[in-house]
XYZ file of C-alpha atoms in Angstrom:
676
model
C 72.094 96.556 186.952
C 69.144 94.985 188.830
C 70.783 95.837 192.337
C 71.144 99.400 191.184
C 67.532 99.455 190.131
C 66.399 97.934 193.275
C 68.267 100.458 195.333
C 67.026 103.452 193.217
C 63.400 102.187 193.793
C 63.960 101.866 197.366
C 65.387 105.553 197.593
C 62.277 106.624 195.553
C 59.880 105.064 198.152
C 61.911 107.105 200.802
C 61.616 110.222 198.785
C 57.900 109.794 198.159
C 57.350 108.728 201.975
C 59.192 111.822 203.189
C 57.373 114.164 200.723
C 53.891 112.921 201.587
C 54.531 113.639 205.182
C 56.333 116.944 204.307
C 53.292 118.136 202.201
C 50.604 117.087 204.672
C 52.571 118.565 207.518
C 51.937 115.486 209.653
C 52.956 111.798 209.584
C 55.763 109.273 210.220
C 58.670 109.570 207.681
C 61.551 107.785 209.547
C 60.226 104.300 209.757
C 58.821 104.452 206.318
C 62.529 105.442 204.959
C 64.067 102.623 207.022
C 61.727 99.906 205.811
C 61.591 100.844 202.186
C 64.095 98.311 201.033
C 61.842 95.298 202.301
C 58.735 96.299 200.813
C 60.356 97.196 197.478
C 62.041 93.850 197.128
C 58.691 92.013 198.193
C 56.761 94.005 195.504
C 59.182 93.977 192.668
C 60.348 90.193 193.140
C 58.041 88.149 195.233
C 54.596 89.200 196.200
C 52.232 87.273 193.745
C 49.058 89.423 192.812
C 47.082 89.587 189.571
C 47.613 93.061 188.061
C 44.140 92.584 186.220
C 42.170 91.236 189.184
C 43.318 92.480 192.649
C 40.884 90.456 194.446
C 41.948 87.083 192.920
C 41.437 84.674 195.815
C 44.782 82.892 195.658
C 46.892 86.036 195.572
C 49.617 86.371 198.153
C 48.634 88.793 201.085
C 50.652 91.502 202.636
C 49.553 92.769 206.232
C 51.156 96.026 207.396
C 51.247 96.022 211.291
C 52.544 99.605 211.929
C 50.016 101.656 210.262
C 51.752 104.968 210.769
C 54.041 103.564 208.128
C 51.402 104.090 205.630
C 53.562 106.509 203.468
C 55.630 103.556 202.834
C 52.863 101.233 201.770
C 51.235 103.768 199.550
C 54.511 104.697 197.812
C 55.235 101.085 197.004
C 51.676 100.492 195.896
C 51.975 103.667 193.582
C 55.149 102.086 191.960
C 52.957 98.971 191.469
C 50.337 101.000 189.829
C 47.522 101.107 192.487
C 47.881 104.776 193.342
C 48.762 107.834 191.388
C 51.344 110.424 192.329
C 48.457 112.983 192.860
C 46.819 110.690 195.389
C 50.030 110.349 197.196
C 50.172 114.309 197.427
C 46.770 114.309 199.102
C 48.043 112.118 201.901
C 46.068 112.698 205.181
C 43.501 115.168 203.551
C 39.834 115.126 203.726
C 38.299 112.530 201.315
C 41.809 111.184 200.315
C 42.408 107.492 199.376
C 45.926 107.876 201.011
C 44.802 107.996 204.600
C 46.913 108.595 207.744
C 46.785 104.838 208.573
C 45.986 102.171 205.927
C 42.135 101.495 205.544
C 41.001 98.123 204.068
C 40.887 98.492 200.216
C 41.729 95.252 198.363
C 41.035 96.850 195.068
C 44.110 99.056 195.747
C 46.332 96.404 197.479
C 45.526 97.193 200.992
C 44.662 94.032 202.745
C 43.926 95.305 206.444
C 43.103 98.301 208.213
C 46.194 98.735 210.501
C 46.383 101.299 213.440
C 46.793 99.926 217.022
C 50.212 98.162 216.953
C 50.137 94.378 217.064
C 46.762 93.595 215.530
C 48.051 93.775 211.814
C 50.424 90.697 212.237
C 47.953 88.895 214.208
C 45.484 89.257 211.477
C 48.077 87.891 209.169
C 48.363 84.691 211.518
C 44.415 84.335 211.034
C 44.997 84.825 207.315
C 47.611 82.118 207.239
C 45.379 79.701 209.135
C 42.461 80.225 206.753
C 44.812 79.646 203.898
C 45.839 76.439 205.395
C 42.264 75.314 206.247
C 41.162 75.771 202.696
C 44.402 74.242 201.301
C 43.496 71.176 203.345
C 40.175 70.806 201.565
C 41.012 71.991 197.905
C 44.718 71.537 197.516
C 47.356 73.886 196.160
C 44.850 75.535 193.904
C 44.012 78.068 196.849
C 47.467 78.053 198.327
C 49.566 81.224 198.807
C 51.949 83.148 201.130
C 51.028 85.454 203.731
C 53.627 88.230 204.439
C 53.543 90.629 207.485
C 55.579 93.616 208.464
C 56.126 94.427 212.083
C 57.904 97.008 213.809
C 59.633 97.412 217.295
C 56.231 98.765 218.708
C 54.306 95.765 217.412
C 56.870 93.207 218.909
C 56.379 95.058 222.126
C 52.682 94.952 222.292
C 51.456 91.923 224.366
C 49.324 90.786 221.393
C 52.632 89.539 219.744
C 52.976 86.967 222.588
C 49.747 85.179 221.482
C 50.423 85.623 217.719
C 53.896 84.371 217.944
C 53.033 81.277 219.974
C 49.986 80.414 218.019
C 51.866 80.766 214.634
C 54.824 78.731 215.923
C 52.592 76.087 217.616
C 50.631 75.540 214.389
C 53.602 75.501 212.080
C 52.347 78.160 209.828
C 55.082 77.821 207.032
C 53.077 79.925 204.787
C 53.747 82.900 207.002
C 56.756 85.115 206.531
C 57.158 88.302 208.665
C 59.658 90.983 208.298
C 60.600 92.677 211.483
C 61.696 96.214 210.900
C 64.289 96.449 213.787
C 65.507 99.943 213.781
C 65.981 100.384 217.321
C 64.044 103.576 217.477
C 60.348 104.128 218.541
C 58.304 107.185 218.879
C 59.452 108.752 222.047
C 62.575 106.899 222.916
C 65.315 104.625 221.552
C 64.268 100.781 221.995
C 67.048 100.095 224.442
C 65.229 102.417 227.100
C 62.330 100.112 227.241
C 63.351 96.638 226.002
C 66.347 94.422 226.282
C 64.947 91.091 225.388
C 66.487 88.649 222.822
C 63.798 88.811 220.101
C 65.256 86.081 217.880
C 65.504 83.742 220.893
C 61.940 84.237 221.836
C 60.765 83.644 218.397
C 63.004 80.457 217.966
C 61.439 79.222 221.466
C 57.961 79.609 219.786
C 59.064 77.418 216.989
C 59.930 79.994 214.276
C 62.532 80.032 211.824
C 64.573 83.228 212.395
C 66.897 84.815 209.887
C 68.722 87.939 210.790
C 69.955 90.273 208.171
C 70.778 93.713 207.203
C 67.277 95.149 206.498
C 68.573 97.647 204.208
C 70.552 95.224 201.862
C 68.422 94.262 198.971
C 70.573 91.150 198.338
C 70.205 89.954 201.826
C 66.429 90.496 201.713
C 66.253 88.422 198.540
C 68.258 85.638 200.137
C 66.174 85.600 203.346
C 62.898 85.487 201.520
C 64.104 82.692 199.317
C 65.078 80.921 202.612
C 61.765 81.397 203.946
C 60.086 80.081 200.802
C 62.223 76.862 201.247
C 61.027 76.423 204.891
C 58.168 73.848 205.044
C 57.633 73.393 208.791
C 57.797 76.665 210.431
C 56.833 80.299 210.094
C 59.796 82.579 209.298
C 60.668 85.856 211.022
C 63.145 87.817 208.866
C 64.852 90.398 211.470
C 65.927 93.139 209.229
C 68.333 95.518 211.280
C 67.352 98.728 209.513
C 68.142 102.399 209.886
C 65.488 104.867 211.147
C 65.236 107.818 208.587
C 67.713 106.203 206.220
C 69.192 108.961 203.921
C 68.355 111.898 206.368
C 70.819 114.641 206.501
C 71.227 118.034 207.815
C 71.333 121.226 205.720
C 75.366 120.995 205.633
C 75.037 117.354 204.386
C 75.894 115.730 207.752
C 74.285 112.440 208.736
C 70.916 112.547 210.544
C 70.033 109.004 210.383
C 68.721 106.908 213.244
C 67.327 109.933 215.071
C 64.204 109.408 217.360
C 62.937 112.817 216.242
C 62.349 111.606 212.561
C 59.797 109.130 213.672
C 56.731 111.029 214.113
C 56.872 114.457 212.331
C 57.908 115.900 208.946
C 61.670 115.886 208.491
C 61.745 119.614 208.444
C 60.648 119.670 211.930
C 62.830 117.014 213.081
C 66.375 118.538 212.781
C 66.857 117.036 209.371
C 66.706 119.183 206.234
C 63.959 117.951 203.876
C 65.451 119.216 200.754
C 69.052 118.122 201.532
C 67.687 114.754 202.150
C 65.943 114.459 198.944
C 69.054 115.504 197.058
C 71.015 112.970 199.031
C 68.697 110.101 198.033
C 69.073 111.128 194.205
C 66.073 113.048 193.598
C 65.235 116.874 192.814
C 63.647 118.866 195.648
C 61.766 120.959 193.018
C 60.065 117.791 191.822
C 60.370 114.982 194.409
C 57.379 113.308 193.071
C 59.064 112.215 189.772
C 59.464 108.536 189.509
C 62.802 107.543 187.766
C 62.529 105.909 184.418
C 64.564 102.859 185.734
C 62.099 102.350 188.592
C 59.141 102.511 186.244
C 60.950 99.768 184.351
C 61.548 97.671 187.341
C 57.871 97.622 188.383
C 56.698 97.301 184.659
C 58.935 94.282 184.244
C 57.285 92.782 187.455
C 53.769 93.540 186.143
C 54.821 91.504 182.973
C 56.103 88.638 185.203
C 52.890 88.624 187.128
C 50.666 88.486 184.083
C 52.504 85.305 182.964
C 52.483 83.850 186.525
C 48.772 84.557 186.964
C 48.110 83.206 183.367
C 49.588 79.858 184.355
C 47.939 79.916 187.633
C 44.566 80.602 186.212
C 45.087 77.851 183.593
C 45.850 75.494 186.386
C 42.861 76.605 188.273
C 40.779 76.056 185.194
C 42.161 72.563 184.621
C 41.524 71.714 188.311
C 37.907 72.992 188.213
C 37.299 70.690 185.087
C 38.671 67.650 186.795
C 36.873 68.541 190.211
C 33.518 70.031 189.379
C 32.053 69.323 192.867
C 34.872 70.582 194.734
C 35.140 73.827 192.387
C 31.482 74.489 192.904
C 31.992 74.194 196.867
C 34.958 76.482 196.692
C 32.940 79.110 194.655
C 30.222 78.846 197.207
C 32.798 79.446 199.973
C 34.440 82.432 198.361
C 31.034 83.774 197.652
C 29.981 83.508 201.375
C 27.056 81.405 200.440
C 25.302 79.657 203.165
C 23.836 76.185 202.791
C 20.012 75.734 203.333
C 19.459 75.609 207.165
C 16.147 74.903 208.749
C 16.718 76.746 212.015
C 13.341 75.618 213.276
C 14.415 72.098 213.382
C 17.110 72.805 215.930
C 16.189 70.822 218.901
C 16.323 72.440 222.426
C 15.541 70.679 225.814
C 13.185 72.810 227.888
C 14.162 75.662 230.018
C 17.908 75.687 229.198
C 20.565 78.323 229.288
C 21.023 80.229 226.273
C 24.729 79.128 226.150
C 23.342 75.608 225.746
C 20.801 76.752 223.127
C 23.675 78.113 221.352
C 25.521 74.838 221.599
C 22.531 73.150 219.992
C 23.003 75.645 217.079
C 26.700 75.199 216.751
C 26.263 71.384 216.679
C 24.075 71.790 213.671
C 26.293 74.394 212.076
C 29.265 72.042 212.467
C 27.330 69.474 210.223
C 25.924 72.036 207.795
C 28.512 74.760 207.184
C 31.704 73.097 206.064
C 33.648 76.239 205.775
C 32.997 77.407 209.534
C 35.777 77.972 212.042
C 34.984 78.243 215.417
C 37.707 79.038 218.271
C 37.563 79.431 222.040
C 39.884 80.971 224.489
C 40.400 77.913 226.721
C 36.610 77.889 227.615
C 35.128 75.506 225.094
C 33.391 73.365 227.723
C 32.160 76.509 229.460
C 31.185 78.642 226.555
C 29.656 75.524 224.994
C 31.574 75.920 221.750
C 32.784 72.288 222.412
C 29.493 71.265 220.765
C 30.960 72.355 217.402
C 34.345 70.758 218.401
C 32.525 67.396 219.104
C 31.394 67.269 215.393
C 34.921 68.029 214.109
C 38.787 68.169 215.279
C 41.059 70.898 216.343
C 43.696 72.453 214.280
C 47.189 70.908 215.020
C 50.601 71.331 213.394
C 50.403 69.967 209.853
C 46.693 68.972 210.120
C 44.165 71.570 209.388
C 41.369 69.054 208.246
C 39.462 70.102 211.296
C 37.603 73.178 211.813
C 38.107 74.171 215.639
C 40.879 76.637 216.867
C 42.057 76.261 220.314
C 43.389 79.782 220.975
C 44.619 79.263 224.490
C 44.237 82.042 227.070
C 44.565 84.889 224.554
C 41.351 86.685 224.029
C 42.556 89.724 222.180
C 44.891 87.650 219.992
C 42.071 85.241 219.193
C 39.731 88.132 218.068
C 42.500 89.648 215.937
C 43.140 86.236 214.358
C 39.428 85.652 213.620
C 39.697 89.095 211.844
C 42.497 87.844 209.741
C 40.447 84.743 208.820
C 37.449 86.941 207.851
C 39.897 89.180 205.837
C 41.173 86.181 203.858
C 37.714 85.203 202.918
C 36.172 81.738 202.138
C 35.290 80.896 205.821
C 32.879 81.857 208.580
C 34.748 82.801 211.755
C 33.208 82.592 215.246
C 35.000 82.786 218.630
C 33.830 82.235 222.143
C 34.614 83.298 225.776
C 33.127 84.642 228.950
C 31.320 88.002 228.369
C 33.438 89.789 230.944
C 36.640 89.109 228.940
C 35.318 91.074 226.069
C 37.081 93.795 227.856
C 40.342 92.185 226.632
C 38.896 91.830 223.125
C 37.381 95.305 222.430
C 40.374 96.766 220.476
C 39.998 93.818 217.939
C 36.063 93.932 218.087
C 36.570 97.568 217.026
C 38.532 96.649 214.106
C 36.088 93.933 213.126
C 33.432 96.800 213.149
C 35.627 99.315 211.307
C 36.500 96.733 208.632
C 33.013 95.576 208.572
C 33.920 91.854 208.983
C 31.257 89.348 209.731
C 33.063 87.771 212.714
C 30.564 86.004 215.248
C 31.347 86.808 218.955
C 29.997 84.208 221.327
C 30.001 85.640 224.838
C 28.528 83.531 227.598
C 28.029 84.039 231.403
C 26.384 87.308 230.541
C 25.612 88.769 233.922
C 26.027 88.913 237.555
C 24.347 85.271 237.748
C 27.855 83.965 237.116
C 27.376 83.894 240.965
C 30.132 82.240 242.930
C 32.823 83.174 240.514
C 32.394 86.670 242.113
C 32.485 90.308 240.806
C 35.725 89.769 238.622
C 33.793 87.485 236.463
C 30.358 89.017 236.647
C 29.525 91.444 233.818
C 27.789 94.630 234.646
C 28.917 97.505 232.174
C 30.059 95.155 229.451
C 26.650 95.195 227.616
C 26.367 98.997 227.655
C 29.945 99.073 226.183
C 29.355 96.624 223.381
C 25.698 98.222 222.799
C 27.571 101.521 221.955
C 28.841 99.651 218.761
C 25.152 99.530 217.754
C 25.012 103.320 218.173
C 28.228 103.818 216.241
C 27.811 103.844 212.443
C 30.349 102.356 210.164
C 31.613 103.944 207.061
C 28.593 102.796 205.121
C 26.252 104.342 207.623
C 25.013 101.149 209.064
C 25.169 99.986 212.932
C 28.834 98.882 213.151
C 27.772 95.857 215.260
C 24.680 93.597 215.555
C 24.455 92.813 219.296
C 21.936 90.082 220.225
C 20.970 88.977 223.756
C 18.276 86.331 223.430
C 15.649 85.558 225.989
C 15.125 81.887 225.626
C 16.180 78.995 223.451
C 13.982 79.705 220.448
C 15.183 83.336 220.406
C 18.711 81.850 220.538
C 18.058 79.941 217.238
C 16.713 82.954 215.650
C 19.787 85.035 216.796
C 22.083 82.562 215.422
C 20.161 82.738 212.140
C 20.531 86.410 212.249
C 24.331 86.178 213.055
C 25.105 83.665 210.153
C 23.138 85.796 207.550
C 24.758 88.910 208.788
C 27.672 89.393 206.261
C 28.275 93.049 206.561
C 29.176 93.802 210.282
C 30.358 91.589 213.274
C 27.785 90.100 215.523
C 27.700 89.723 219.347
C 25.667 86.719 220.844
C 25.356 87.384 224.572
C 24.397 84.376 226.341
C 23.422 83.281 229.784
C 25.314 80.839 232.073
C 22.039 79.883 234.082
C 18.983 78.112 232.867
C 16.086 80.412 231.685
C 12.371 79.282 231.400
C 11.143 79.228 227.966
C 8.972 82.067 227.140
C 5.350 80.853 226.894
C 4.289 80.979 223.242
C 0.893 82.231 222.137
C 0.654 79.307 219.670
C 2.511 76.110 219.355
C 5.040 77.611 217.147
C 7.407 79.391 219.589
C 10.172 79.543 217.084
C 7.887 81.307 214.609
C 6.933 83.890 217.187
C 10.787 84.493 218.059
C 11.303 85.383 214.439
C 10.111 88.778 215.728
C 13.603 89.276 217.070
C 14.724 89.919 213.474
C 13.255 93.382 214.024
C 15.415 93.984 216.905
C 12.405 93.959 219.365
C 8.929 92.372 219.551
C 5.987 91.650 221.895
C 5.981 88.570 223.792
C 3.031 89.148 225.955
C 0.613 91.184 223.854
C -1.917 93.538 225.571
C -4.068 95.842 223.447
C -4.312 98.864 225.796
C -1.498 98.061 228.217
C -1.307 99.969 231.615
C 2.415 99.530 231.293
C 4.881 98.179 228.949
C 7.654 96.028 230.464
C 10.838 95.828 228.348
C 14.014 93.724 228.620
C 16.213 91.383 226.836
C 17.953 88.149 227.889
C 17.060 86.460 231.009
C 15.220 89.424 232.433
C 12.422 88.888 229.867
C 11.250 85.711 231.628
C 11.282 87.554 234.895
C 9.227 90.376 233.474
C 6.700 87.738 232.256
C 6.478 86.641 235.901
C 6.034 90.159 236.967
C 3.254 90.716 234.421
C 1.406 87.660 235.769
C 1.397 89.146 239.314
C 0.055 92.623 237.809
C -2.565 90.632 235.967
C -3.783 89.286 239.276
C -3.977 92.906 240.508
C -6.046 93.930 237.529
C -3.162 95.641 235.841
C -2.600 94.535 232.303
C 1.098 94.672 231.183
C 2.612 94.273 227.916
C 6.059 92.489 227.778
C 8.539 93.195 225.166
C 11.773 91.372 224.198
C 14.507 93.552 222.733
C 17.544 91.250 221.948
C 19.057 93.976 219.600
C 18.461 97.611 220.800
C 20.274 98.904 217.697
C 18.182 96.992 215.242
C 15.074 97.859 217.044
C 15.849 101.703 217.043
C 16.535 101.344 213.130
C 13.020 100.134 212.693
C 10.298 102.689 211.322
C 8.733 104.818 214.123
C 5.289 103.270 213.362
C 6.731 99.628 214.185
C 8.496 100.853 217.326
C 5.164 102.482 218.563
C 3.276 99.424 217.788
C 5.682 97.409 220.085
C 6.273 100.070 222.797
C 3.462 102.533 222.808
C 4.346 106.134 223.888
C 1.028 106.740 225.641
C 1.600 104.589 228.397
C 4.426 104.079 231.197
C 7.377 101.984 230.067
C 9.599 100.037 232.617
C 12.833 98.525 231.559
C 14.910 95.721 233.372
C 18.319 94.927 232.623
C 21.118 92.949 234.640
C 23.507 95.536 233.377
C 23.843 99.205 233.726
C 20.437 101.017 233.561
C 21.652 103.076 230.691
C 21.757 99.973 228.654
C 17.878 100.364 228.068
C 17.551 104.019 228.312
C 17.243 104.690 224.662
C 14.332 102.017 224.377
C 12.181 103.112 227.369
C 12.085 106.935 226.170
C 12.344 109.969 228.156
C 9.567 109.246 230.696
C 10.278 105.355 231.100
C 12.200 104.043 233.954
C 14.960 101.424 234.004
C 15.986 99.203 236.972
C 19.461 97.809 236.375
C 22.748 97.206 238.423
C 24.772 100.297 239.309
C 27.322 98.384 241.186
C 29.674 95.440 240.944
C 28.357 91.939 241.521
C 29.341 89.644 244.524
C 30.249 86.078 245.197
C 27.241 83.915 245.979
C 24.946 81.591 244.340
C 23.152 83.306 241.556
C 19.652 82.821 243.177
C 20.957 84.492 246.474
C 22.222 87.281 244.228
C 18.901 87.707 242.557
C 17.344 88.186 246.022
C 19.980 90.449 247.343
C 20.050 92.687 244.198
C 16.184 92.816 243.836
C 15.723 90.753 240.760
C 12.917 88.531 241.871
C 9.274 88.780 240.681
C 8.185 90.439 243.777
C 10.989 92.862 244.363
C 10.480 94.063 240.614
C 6.699 94.105 241.101
C 7.197 96.510 243.862
C 9.393 98.799 241.670
C 6.886 98.758 238.833
C 4.126 99.584 241.287
C 6.248 102.736 242.715
C 6.936 103.933 239.211
C 3.355 103.729 238.073
C 2.291 105.633 241.152
C 4.445 108.575 240.159
């Protein structure tokens, strides 16, 4: 009876998925129909969640990688009670909760926003790492499984190389991934683009690989049980499935396995929608009806989960009573609570690079924030995240007692993994690399912003002053690109990212303070390779003055009635201070403004912005990036000097001279601008 129930439920998911796409006149039914058996078995027999508390911290997580298979996810979640049939009927419509690709909604059982293939399962790897990190500190009271679902496309995306390597290297036995291998993708069959041995590849990475008929419920149950028994390796279940399982033509002839069913309604694919619904045991006149035996299957699972969770919650309560200090610490971790940090006390040597000032902050954070995980893409000694590593140890297979993650040369994978850590919760996630390599990371950074995850991005070597490494390693347009995320609003109407480029060591401390206190968006810290002079404080308390950075921009050289206002961020601020001193010798009083966060500054009230950058006097901006970076700050009549070309290979001081970034060269540009 149970096998018949399981098959009936899987067919119900197929019918619902096909009907959602048919009604909306867009979507991807074929893959959802083929993958239905796995999610049905997972949700009706294995996934441990709390029906009465969907955000329960120790719940199992399910990460969907192919977001186009959202009809499958929404359908199984409807059977589990998270969505109504009426909501399924509004698939892909304005204001609907059943979106074209799943969007993060833990209350409804959606653990990740998934869209660009490959990122979803990399997030699952990050979630599994976070779980191991916390389990190493609190024991099995926080342990759980992380499940992922990947498709042929996700396996092909380059990010799968990094995710597979890392999960196998770290022995993430709490990670179980189902590979929906239906041999069909959007525009071709898989054999037109790929002939690799996927099983051999994952075994080489150290995975436990099980190959099954992915449309056979009994085989799926056996594979998941075997995965649960595995204690040393992550498990890949290769499920050989059928694209568009159950699809037929109007005459009842088979139409399964067809590429055309991947990305359009069945009625447009060559299959017959009504005949297919009948073939799957449903009524085309009412395809939304959920059979009684399917309701019984999921109701029975809900009762099982209540009993399972009651026992788990009782164990949690007993553990908390026996370990009150640990329990309090765990609660603080889950709440995202920061310990008391006196940022003013972070000691910096004079005139250091802001990457070194960041290292000073990271060294302190390693001691203060016990649930912070820092990663680097094989650049820890250059991006200075090794200051954090020196106070802890790196993750290794079977040992997650440390707090540093060596990601290897895999910037995109690293960023997606950090997203997974943030999605799991209970940890602060930060990762570092060279700023120019943010180009590799942007798809995951965008997902951080879209999901409003407070990942901290540490990007060093911020400008052409990388010097001898040459134009391939010298950022020019990267700051303008990342600053677009400050312009772009997230779904709550806030700037989707906080971008900070500090001007000296004191500002770096303040920027790290802002980053750690920002729990609603990702933060970018853009830091210099070369040493930078400390800005001369008006008082002995330079740190107190640098707190002005918390408003995005502030005056670092005040003049009551400036003849010109000079604006920059990062290393160009100290250069403008030198220019202002030269102007003063000529009797021209110049105000200097540091704007580490352009987006935050533009969000300030107009009166404040005018008090910092008066609109009744010339405004000159200086940037080592594209001139457009500062255009919104200087106003329509201001002028910006920046770099409109790639860099070159030479010592950075030579580049400063050749590119016109010396006090005298900038002075001449300011004079010329003021004379117009």
